[in-house]
Short mmCIF file of C-alpha atoms in Angstrom, two decimals:
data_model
loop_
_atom_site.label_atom_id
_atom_site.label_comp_id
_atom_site.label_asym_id
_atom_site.label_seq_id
_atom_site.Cartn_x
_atom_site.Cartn_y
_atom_site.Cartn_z
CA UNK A 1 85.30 140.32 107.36
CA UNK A 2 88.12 141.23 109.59
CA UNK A 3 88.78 141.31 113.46
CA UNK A 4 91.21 144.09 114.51
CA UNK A 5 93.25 143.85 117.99
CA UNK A 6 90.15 145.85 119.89
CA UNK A 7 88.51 142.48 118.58
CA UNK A 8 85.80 144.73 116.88
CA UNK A 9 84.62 143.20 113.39
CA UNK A 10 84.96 145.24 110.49
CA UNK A 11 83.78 144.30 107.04
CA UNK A 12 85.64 145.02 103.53
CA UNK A 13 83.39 145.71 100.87
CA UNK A 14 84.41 144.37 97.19
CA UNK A 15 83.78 144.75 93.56
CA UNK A 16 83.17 142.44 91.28
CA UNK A 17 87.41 142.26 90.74
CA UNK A 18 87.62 141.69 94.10
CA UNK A 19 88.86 145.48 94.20
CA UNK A 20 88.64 146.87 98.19
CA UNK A 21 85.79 149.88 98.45
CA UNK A 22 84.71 150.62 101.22
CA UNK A 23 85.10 149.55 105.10
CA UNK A 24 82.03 149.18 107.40
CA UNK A 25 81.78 148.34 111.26
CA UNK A 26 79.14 145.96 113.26
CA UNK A 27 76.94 149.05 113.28
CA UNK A 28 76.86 149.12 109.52
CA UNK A 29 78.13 152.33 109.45
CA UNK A 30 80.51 153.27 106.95
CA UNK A 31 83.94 154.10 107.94
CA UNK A 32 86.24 154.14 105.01
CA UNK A 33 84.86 154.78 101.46
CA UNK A 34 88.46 153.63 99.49
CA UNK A 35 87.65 155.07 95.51
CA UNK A 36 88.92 152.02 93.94
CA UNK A 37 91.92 151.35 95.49
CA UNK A 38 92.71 154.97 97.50
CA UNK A 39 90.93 156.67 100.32
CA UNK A 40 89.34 159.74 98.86
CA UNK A 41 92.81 160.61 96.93
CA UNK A 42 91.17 159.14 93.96
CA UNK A 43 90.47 156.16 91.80
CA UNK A 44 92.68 153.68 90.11
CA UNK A 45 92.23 152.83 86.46
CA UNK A 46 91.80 149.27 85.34
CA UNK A 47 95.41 148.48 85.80
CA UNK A 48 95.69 149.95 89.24
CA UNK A 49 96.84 153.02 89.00
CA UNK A 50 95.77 155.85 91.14
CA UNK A 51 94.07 158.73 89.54
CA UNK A 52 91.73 161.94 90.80
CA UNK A 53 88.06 160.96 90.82
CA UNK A 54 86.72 163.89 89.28
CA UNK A 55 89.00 164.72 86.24
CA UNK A 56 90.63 161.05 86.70
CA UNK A 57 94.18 162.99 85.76
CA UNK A 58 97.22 161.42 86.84
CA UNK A 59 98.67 164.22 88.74
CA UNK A 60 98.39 163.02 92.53
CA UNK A 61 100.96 164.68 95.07
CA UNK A 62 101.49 161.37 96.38
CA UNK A 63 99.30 158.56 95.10
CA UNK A 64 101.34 155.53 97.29
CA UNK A 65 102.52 157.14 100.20
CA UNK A 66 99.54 156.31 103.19
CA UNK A 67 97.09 155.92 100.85
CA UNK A 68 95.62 152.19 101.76
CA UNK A 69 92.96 151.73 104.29
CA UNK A 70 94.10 151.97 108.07
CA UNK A 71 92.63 148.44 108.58
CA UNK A 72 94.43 146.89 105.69
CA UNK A 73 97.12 146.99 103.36
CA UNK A 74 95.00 145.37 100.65
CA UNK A 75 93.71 147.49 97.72
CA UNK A 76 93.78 146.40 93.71
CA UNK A 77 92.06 143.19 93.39
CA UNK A 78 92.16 142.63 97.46
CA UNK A 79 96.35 142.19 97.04
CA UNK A 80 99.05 143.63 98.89
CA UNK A 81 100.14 147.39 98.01
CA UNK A 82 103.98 148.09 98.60
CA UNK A 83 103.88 151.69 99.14
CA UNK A 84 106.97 152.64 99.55
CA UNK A 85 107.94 151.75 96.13
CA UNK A 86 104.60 151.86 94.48
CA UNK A 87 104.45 148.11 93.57
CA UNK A 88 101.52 145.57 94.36
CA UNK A 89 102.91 142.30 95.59
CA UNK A 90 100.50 139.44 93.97
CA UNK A 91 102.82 136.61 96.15
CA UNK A 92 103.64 134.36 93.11
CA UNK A 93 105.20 137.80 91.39
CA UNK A 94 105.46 141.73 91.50
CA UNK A 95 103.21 143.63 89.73
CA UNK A 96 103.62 147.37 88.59
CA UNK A 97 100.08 149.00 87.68
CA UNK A 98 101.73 152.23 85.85
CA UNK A 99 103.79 150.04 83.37
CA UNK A 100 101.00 147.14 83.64
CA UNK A 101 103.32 144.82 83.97
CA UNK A 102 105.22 142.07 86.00
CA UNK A 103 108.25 142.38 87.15
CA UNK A 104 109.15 138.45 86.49
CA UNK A 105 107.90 136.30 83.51
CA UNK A 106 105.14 133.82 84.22
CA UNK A 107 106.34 130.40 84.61
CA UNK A 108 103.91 129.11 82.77
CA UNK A 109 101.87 130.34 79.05
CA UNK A 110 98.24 130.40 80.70
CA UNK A 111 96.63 129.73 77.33
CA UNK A 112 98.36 127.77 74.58
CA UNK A 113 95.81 129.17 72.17
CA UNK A 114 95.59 132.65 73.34
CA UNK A 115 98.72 135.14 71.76
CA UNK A 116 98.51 137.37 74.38
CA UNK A 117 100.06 134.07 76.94
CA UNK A 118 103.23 133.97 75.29
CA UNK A 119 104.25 137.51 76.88
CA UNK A 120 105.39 136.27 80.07
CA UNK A 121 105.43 139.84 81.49
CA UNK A 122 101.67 140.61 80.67
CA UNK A 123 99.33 141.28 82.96
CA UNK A 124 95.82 139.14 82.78
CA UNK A 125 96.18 138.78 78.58
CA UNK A 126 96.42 142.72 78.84
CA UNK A 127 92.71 142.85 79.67
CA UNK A 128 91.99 143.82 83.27
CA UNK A 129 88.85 144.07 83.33
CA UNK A 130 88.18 140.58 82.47
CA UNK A 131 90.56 138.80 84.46
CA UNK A 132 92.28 139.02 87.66
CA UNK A 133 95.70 137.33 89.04
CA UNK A 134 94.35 135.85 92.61
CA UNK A 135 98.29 134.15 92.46
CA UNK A 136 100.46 136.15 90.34
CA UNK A 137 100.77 132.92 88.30
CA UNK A 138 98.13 132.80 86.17
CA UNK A 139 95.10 135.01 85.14
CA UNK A 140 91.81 133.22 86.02
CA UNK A 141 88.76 134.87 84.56
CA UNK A 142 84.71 134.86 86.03
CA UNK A 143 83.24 133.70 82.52
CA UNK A 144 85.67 130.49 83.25
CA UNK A 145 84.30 129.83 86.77
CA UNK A 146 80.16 130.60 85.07
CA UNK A 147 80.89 127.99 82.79
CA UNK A 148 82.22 125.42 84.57
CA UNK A 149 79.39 126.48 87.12
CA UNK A 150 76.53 126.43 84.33
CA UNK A 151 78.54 123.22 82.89
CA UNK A 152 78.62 121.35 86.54
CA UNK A 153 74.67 122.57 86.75
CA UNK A 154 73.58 120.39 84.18
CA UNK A 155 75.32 117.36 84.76
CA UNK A 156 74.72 117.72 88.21
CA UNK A 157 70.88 118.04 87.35
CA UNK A 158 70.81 115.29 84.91
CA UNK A 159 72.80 112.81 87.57
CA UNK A 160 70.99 113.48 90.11
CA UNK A 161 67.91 112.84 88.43
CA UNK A 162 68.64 109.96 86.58
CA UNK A 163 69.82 108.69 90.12
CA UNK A 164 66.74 109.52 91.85
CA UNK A 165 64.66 107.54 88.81
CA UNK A 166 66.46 104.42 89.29
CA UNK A 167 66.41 104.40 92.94
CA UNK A 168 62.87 105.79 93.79
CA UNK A 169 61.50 103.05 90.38
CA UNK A 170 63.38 100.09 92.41
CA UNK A 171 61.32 100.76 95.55
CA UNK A 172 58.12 101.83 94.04
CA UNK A 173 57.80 105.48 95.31
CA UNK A 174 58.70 107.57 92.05
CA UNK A 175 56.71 111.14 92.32
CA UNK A 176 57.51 113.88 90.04
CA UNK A 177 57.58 117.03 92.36
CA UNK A 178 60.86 114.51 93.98
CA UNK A 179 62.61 113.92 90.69
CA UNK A 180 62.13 118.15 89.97
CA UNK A 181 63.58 118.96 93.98
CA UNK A 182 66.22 116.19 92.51
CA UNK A 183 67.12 118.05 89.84
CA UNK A 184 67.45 121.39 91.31
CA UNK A 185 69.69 120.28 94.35
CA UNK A 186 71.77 118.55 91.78
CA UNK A 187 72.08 121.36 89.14
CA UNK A 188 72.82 123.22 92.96
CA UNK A 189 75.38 120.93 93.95
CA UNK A 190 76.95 120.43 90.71
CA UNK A 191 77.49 124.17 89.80
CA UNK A 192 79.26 124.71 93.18
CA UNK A 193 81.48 121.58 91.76
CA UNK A 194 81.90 123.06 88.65
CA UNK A 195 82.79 126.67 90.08
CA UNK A 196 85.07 124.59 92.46
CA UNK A 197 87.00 122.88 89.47
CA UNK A 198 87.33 126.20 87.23
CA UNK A 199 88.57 128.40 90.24
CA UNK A 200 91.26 125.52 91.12
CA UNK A 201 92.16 125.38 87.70
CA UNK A 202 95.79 123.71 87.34
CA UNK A 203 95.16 121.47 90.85
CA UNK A 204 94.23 118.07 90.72
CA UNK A 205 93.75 117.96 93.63
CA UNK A 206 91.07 120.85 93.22
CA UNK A 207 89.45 118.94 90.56
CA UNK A 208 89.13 116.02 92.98
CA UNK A 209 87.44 118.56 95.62
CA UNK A 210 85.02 119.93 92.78
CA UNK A 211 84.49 116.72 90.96
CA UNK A 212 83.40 114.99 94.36
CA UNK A 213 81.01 117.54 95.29
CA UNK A 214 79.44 116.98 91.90
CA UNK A 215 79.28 113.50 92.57
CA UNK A 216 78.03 113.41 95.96
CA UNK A 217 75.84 116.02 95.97
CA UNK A 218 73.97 114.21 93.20
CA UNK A 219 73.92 110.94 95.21
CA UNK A 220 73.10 111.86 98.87
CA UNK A 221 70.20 114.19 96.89
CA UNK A 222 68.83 111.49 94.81
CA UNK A 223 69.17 109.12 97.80
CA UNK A 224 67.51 110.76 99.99
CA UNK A 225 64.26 111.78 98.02
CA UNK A 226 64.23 108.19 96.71
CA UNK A 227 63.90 107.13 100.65
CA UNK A 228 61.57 109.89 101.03
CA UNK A 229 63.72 112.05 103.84
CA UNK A 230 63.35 115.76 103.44
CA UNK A 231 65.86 117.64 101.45
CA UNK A 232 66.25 121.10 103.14
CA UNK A 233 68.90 123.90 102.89
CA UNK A 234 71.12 122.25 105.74
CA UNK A 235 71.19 118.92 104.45
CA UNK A 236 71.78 120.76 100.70
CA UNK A 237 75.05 121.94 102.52
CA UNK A 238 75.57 119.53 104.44
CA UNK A 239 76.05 116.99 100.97
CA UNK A 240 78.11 119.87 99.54
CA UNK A 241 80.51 119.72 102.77
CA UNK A 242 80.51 115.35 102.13
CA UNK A 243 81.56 116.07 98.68
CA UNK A 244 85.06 117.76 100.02
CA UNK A 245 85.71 115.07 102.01
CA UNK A 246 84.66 112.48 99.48
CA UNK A 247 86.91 114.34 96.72
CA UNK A 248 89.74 114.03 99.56
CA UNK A 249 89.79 110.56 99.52
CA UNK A 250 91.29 108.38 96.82
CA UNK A 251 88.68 107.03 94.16
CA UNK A 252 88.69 103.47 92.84
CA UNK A 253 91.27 102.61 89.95
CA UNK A 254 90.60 99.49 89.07
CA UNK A 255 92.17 95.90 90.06
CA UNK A 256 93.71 93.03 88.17
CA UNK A 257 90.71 90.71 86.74
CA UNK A 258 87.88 90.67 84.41
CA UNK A 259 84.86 93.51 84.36
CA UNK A 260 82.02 91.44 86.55
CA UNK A 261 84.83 91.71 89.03
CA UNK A 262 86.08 95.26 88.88
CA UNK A 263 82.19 96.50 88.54
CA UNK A 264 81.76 94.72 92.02
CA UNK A 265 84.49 96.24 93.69
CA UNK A 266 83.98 99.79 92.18
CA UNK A 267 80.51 99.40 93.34
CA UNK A 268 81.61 97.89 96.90
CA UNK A 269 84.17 100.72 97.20
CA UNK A 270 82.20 104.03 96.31
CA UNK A 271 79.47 102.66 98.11
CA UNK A 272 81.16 102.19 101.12
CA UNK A 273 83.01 106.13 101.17
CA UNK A 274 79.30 107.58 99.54
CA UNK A 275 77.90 106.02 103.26
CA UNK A 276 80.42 107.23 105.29
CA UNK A 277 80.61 110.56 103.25
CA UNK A 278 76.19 110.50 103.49
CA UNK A 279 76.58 110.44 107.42
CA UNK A 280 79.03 113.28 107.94
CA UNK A 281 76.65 114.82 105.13
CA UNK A 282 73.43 114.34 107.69
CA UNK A 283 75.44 115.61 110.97
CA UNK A 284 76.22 118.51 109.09
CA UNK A 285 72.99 119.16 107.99
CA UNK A 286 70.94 118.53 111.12
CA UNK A 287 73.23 120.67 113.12
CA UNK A 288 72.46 123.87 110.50
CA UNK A 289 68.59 123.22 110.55
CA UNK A 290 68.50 121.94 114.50
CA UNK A 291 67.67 118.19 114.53
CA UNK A 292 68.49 115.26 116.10
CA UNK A 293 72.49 114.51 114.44
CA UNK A 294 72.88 110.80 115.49
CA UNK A 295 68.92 109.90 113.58
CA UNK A 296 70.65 112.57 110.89
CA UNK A 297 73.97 110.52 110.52
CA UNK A 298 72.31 107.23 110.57
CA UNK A 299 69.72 108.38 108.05
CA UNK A 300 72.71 110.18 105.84
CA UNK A 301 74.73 106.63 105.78
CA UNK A 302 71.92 104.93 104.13
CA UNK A 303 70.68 107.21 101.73
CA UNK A 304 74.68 107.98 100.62
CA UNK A 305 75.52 104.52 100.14
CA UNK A 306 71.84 104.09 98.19
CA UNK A 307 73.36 106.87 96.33
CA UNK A 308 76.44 105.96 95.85
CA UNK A 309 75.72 102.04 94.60
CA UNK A 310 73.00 103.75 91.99
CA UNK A 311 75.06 106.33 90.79
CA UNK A 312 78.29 103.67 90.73
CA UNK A 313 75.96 101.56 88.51
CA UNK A 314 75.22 103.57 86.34
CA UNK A 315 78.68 104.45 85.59
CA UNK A 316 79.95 100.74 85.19
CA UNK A 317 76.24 100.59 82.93
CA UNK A 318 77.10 103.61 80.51
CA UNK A 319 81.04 104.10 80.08
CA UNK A 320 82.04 100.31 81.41
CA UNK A 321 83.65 98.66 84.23
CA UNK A 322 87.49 99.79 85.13
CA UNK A 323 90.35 97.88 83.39
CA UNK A 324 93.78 97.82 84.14
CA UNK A 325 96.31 99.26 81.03
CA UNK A 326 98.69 97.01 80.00
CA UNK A 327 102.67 97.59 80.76
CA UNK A 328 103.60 99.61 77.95
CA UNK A 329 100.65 101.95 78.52
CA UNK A 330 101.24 102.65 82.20
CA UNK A 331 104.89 103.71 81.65
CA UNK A 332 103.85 106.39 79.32
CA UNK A 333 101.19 107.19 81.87
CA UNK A 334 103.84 107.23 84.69
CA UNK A 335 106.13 109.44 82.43
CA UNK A 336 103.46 111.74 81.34
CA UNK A 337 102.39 112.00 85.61
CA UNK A 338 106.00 112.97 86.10
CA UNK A 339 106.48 115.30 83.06
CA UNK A 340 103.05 116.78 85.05
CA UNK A 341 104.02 116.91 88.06
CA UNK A 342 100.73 114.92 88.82
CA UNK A 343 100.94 112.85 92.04
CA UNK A 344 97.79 113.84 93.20
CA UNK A 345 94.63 111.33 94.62
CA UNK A 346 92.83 112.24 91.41
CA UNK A 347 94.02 109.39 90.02
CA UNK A 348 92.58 108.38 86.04
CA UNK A 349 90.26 105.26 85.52
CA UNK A 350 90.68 103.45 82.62
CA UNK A 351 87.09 102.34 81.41
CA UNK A 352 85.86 99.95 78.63
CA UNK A 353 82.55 98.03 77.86
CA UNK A 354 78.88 99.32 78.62
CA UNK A 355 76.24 100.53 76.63
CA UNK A 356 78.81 103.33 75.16
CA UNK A 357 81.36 100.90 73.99
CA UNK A 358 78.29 99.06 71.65
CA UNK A 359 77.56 102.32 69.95
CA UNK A 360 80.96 103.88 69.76
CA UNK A 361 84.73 103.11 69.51
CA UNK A 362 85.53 106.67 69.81
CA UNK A 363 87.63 107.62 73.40
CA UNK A 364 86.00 109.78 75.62
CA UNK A 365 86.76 111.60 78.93
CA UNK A 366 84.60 112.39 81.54
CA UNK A 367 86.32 114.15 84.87
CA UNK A 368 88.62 111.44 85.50
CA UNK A 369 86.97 108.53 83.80
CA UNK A 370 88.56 107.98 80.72
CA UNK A 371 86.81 105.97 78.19
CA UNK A 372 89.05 103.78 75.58
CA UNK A 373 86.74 101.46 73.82
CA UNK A 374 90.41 100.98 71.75
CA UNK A 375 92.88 98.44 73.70
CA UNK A 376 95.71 100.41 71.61
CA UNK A 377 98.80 103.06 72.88
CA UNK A 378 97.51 105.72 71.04
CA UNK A 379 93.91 105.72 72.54
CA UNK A 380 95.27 105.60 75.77
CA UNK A 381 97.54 108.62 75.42
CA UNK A 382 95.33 110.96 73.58
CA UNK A 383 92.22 110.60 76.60
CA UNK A 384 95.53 111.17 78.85
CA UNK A 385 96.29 114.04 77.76
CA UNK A 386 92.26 115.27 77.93
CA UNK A 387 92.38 114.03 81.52
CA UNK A 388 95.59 116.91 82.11
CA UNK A 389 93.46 119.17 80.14
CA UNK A 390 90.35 118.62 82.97
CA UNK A 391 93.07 119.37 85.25
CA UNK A 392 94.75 122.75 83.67
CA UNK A 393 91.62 124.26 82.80
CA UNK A 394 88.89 122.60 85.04
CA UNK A 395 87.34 119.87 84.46
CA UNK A 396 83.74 122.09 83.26
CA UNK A 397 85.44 124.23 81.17
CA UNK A 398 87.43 121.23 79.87
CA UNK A 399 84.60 119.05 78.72
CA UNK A 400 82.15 122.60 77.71
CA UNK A 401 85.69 123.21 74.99
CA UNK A 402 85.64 119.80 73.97
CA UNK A 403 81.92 119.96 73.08
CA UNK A 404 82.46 123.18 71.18
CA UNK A 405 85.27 122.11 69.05
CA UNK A 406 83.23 118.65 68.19
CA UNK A 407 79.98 120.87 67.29
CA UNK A 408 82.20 122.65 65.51
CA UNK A 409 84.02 120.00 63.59
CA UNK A 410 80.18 118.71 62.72
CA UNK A 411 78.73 121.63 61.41
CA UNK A 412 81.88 122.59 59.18
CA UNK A 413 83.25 119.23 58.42
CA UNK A 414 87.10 118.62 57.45
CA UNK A 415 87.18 122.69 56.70
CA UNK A 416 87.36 123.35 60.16
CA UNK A 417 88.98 119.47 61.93
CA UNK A 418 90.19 119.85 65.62
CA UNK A 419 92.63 117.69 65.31
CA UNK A 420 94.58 118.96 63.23
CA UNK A 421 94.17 123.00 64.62
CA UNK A 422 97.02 124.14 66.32
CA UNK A 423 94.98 125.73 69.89
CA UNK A 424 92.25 123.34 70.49
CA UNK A 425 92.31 120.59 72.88
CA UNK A 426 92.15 118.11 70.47
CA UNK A 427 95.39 119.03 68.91
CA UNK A 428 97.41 119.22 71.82
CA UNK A 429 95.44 115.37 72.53
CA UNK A 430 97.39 114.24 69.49
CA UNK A 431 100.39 115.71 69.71
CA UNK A 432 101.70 115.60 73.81
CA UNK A 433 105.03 116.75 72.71
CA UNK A 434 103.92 119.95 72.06
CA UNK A 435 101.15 120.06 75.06
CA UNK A 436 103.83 119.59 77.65
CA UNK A 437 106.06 122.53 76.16
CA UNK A 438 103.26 124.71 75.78
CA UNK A 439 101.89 123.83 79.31
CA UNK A 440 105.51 123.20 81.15
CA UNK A 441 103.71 121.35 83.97
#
């Protein structure tokens, strides 16, 4: 949508690359049909370039020159055509689509494991039709956003659920048509968290925003059902819009003492911000499906902090309360946040105990919960290094590689071992030397 200076509303029609096609007024009448990238002239190939429509030759008197839309200089993948020298600025760099290539090396290799990251100049792994270059960074691709969606989907159905259970069990009101509207909302809410996480791939502070939509999403769902409020598509986005200001507030680290005491104050804390996040959640809400806001906000504190304590619980249950890493650990943490250039609120949490830690000693990293059932340097470092993974590739897409290269590892055995193959993520786990060159955070 864009408003011109006669303050008329125009809309910009996209493709699935975010390409500009077409330009439509209030009236839904079509004004501009742009062929690609270029009014009429023709249509660019997959790199950009102009070309005829109907014998797609390269041959146009002036392919550049005036050929954008009169409402906007934005063509190729919605960025910024430079037509006087036939260049598309992408702001991070310069791209030319006739050599299909930047003008600048990328500052970072986008994919330690794919060859095609290692030539700086290439455009999107010299496949344009899969990726685009929102930035002019780095290439981001729509299978990466689908799986952390699909990924934040089921962990957003199963929380959510499992939430709802507990609660609605405690207070004697469990009904199966709640725990499926549970489910759904969650697998809702957690697939915009997921798609949030793999589209702000390399922020942490993105992964915070997606990772606490997952999270409260599941709880102000859960909570409400389990109190037996209404769930409707308002109060679905309201939760959403709680999540971004949950994920915008720092989450509990731990404190010096013993688990009873850190599960108390984890559960104090996130149930305090889940109740104040659950009441902007209901304002929100109310005011999209027209009800009363201050019954709305009141009822959102309560079922967000319900929400919250359950879903807190069953965190400290599972992977274990938070413990604090002893000196020698935290200054390779500190130098690994610096070598990262990590300073964000999405701080790590250190767990140990629970019903994990009886069944396994293996580490384990879940957003940014990072399980160590080992009180030993090298445990700590290697689920470090997984939690700067989450953060370069999204936490979704993060945790749906790591379950791939363990499937794998189990069906082939030591013919095909992670750890030791140079590209996987548990490679560059066990060796951060070589993750921090690849990566240059």
């Amino acid at each position: 949508m864009h408003r011109t200076i006669d303050n008329k509303i125009y809309y910009l029609h996209v493709d699935y690359q975010n390409n500009l096609l077409a330009i439509s007024n209030e009236a839904e009448q079509l004004l501009e049909r742009i062929s690609g990238v270029y009014i009429e002239q023709g249509r660019s190939d997959a790199w950009g370039r102009p070309r005829k429509n109907i014998d797609l030759e390269y041959n146009l008197p002036n392919p550049f020159g005036g050929s954008s839309s009169s409402f906007t200089m934005r063509g190729y993948t919605f960025h910024e055509h430079l037509e006087m020298v036939g260049l598309i600025n992408m702001n991070g760099r310069v791209y030319d689509p006739i050599l299909g290539r930047m003008l600048s090396p990328d500052n970072l290799v986008p994919d330690a494991a794919n060859t095609q990251g290692y030539n700086r100049y290439s455009y999107c792994y010299n496949n344009p039709l899969k990726y685009t270059d929102p930035d002019g960074n780095e290439p981001i691709t729509i299978s990466a956003i689908v799986i952390g969606m699909a990924y934040g989907a089921i962990i957003g159905a199963g929380t959510s659920a499992a939430v709802y259970t507990s609660s609605s069990l405690a207070m004697g009101n469990f009904n199966v048509n709640d725990l499926g509207k549970a489910s759904l909302m969650g697998a809702i809410g957690g697939a915009v968290g997921g798609g949030l996480g793999a589209g702000f791939a390399g922020s942490a502070f993105g992964q915070s925003i997606g990772f606490g939509v997952l999270k409260t999403t599941t709880a102000n769902v859960a909570g409400n059902l389990a109190l037996g409020n209404k769930m409707t598509v308002g109060s679905l986005v309201g939760s959403i819009a709680g999540g971004i200001l949950y994920g915008s507030i720092p989450g509990f680290t731990g404190v010096a003492g013993g688990s009873l005491k850190n599960g108390m104050m984890e559960m104090i804390h996130n149930t305090s911000i889940s109740g104040v996040t659950g009441g902007v959640s209901g304002i929100i809400g109310a005011g999209i499906d027209g009800k009363d806001m201050a019954a709305a906000y009141d009822a959102g504190i309560v079922a967000g902090a319900l929400g919250g304590a359950v879903s807190s619980g069953l965190m400290v249950s599972i992977f274990g309360s938070a413990v604090i890493p002893s000196d020698n650990v935290r200054d390779v943490v500190k130098k690994y946040n610096s070598q990262s250039n990590n300073n964000s609120i999405y701080a790590p949490v250190f767990r140990r105990g629970g019903l994990y830690g009886l069944f396994s000693s293996r580490g384990v990293t879940w957003g940014r919960n990072l399980v160590v059932p080992q009180n030993d340097q090298d445990t700590y470092t290697h689920e470090y290094i997984h939690y700067l993974q989450a953060i370069k590739q999204g936490f979704g897409n993060m945790q749906m590689k790591g379950i791939y290269e363990q499937t794998k590892y189990i069906i082939n055995g030591e013919n095909w071992n992670p750890y030791y193959t140079k590209g996987t993520n548990e490679y560059y786990a066990e060796h951060p030397k070589e993750f921090f060159r690849l990566y240059k955070h």
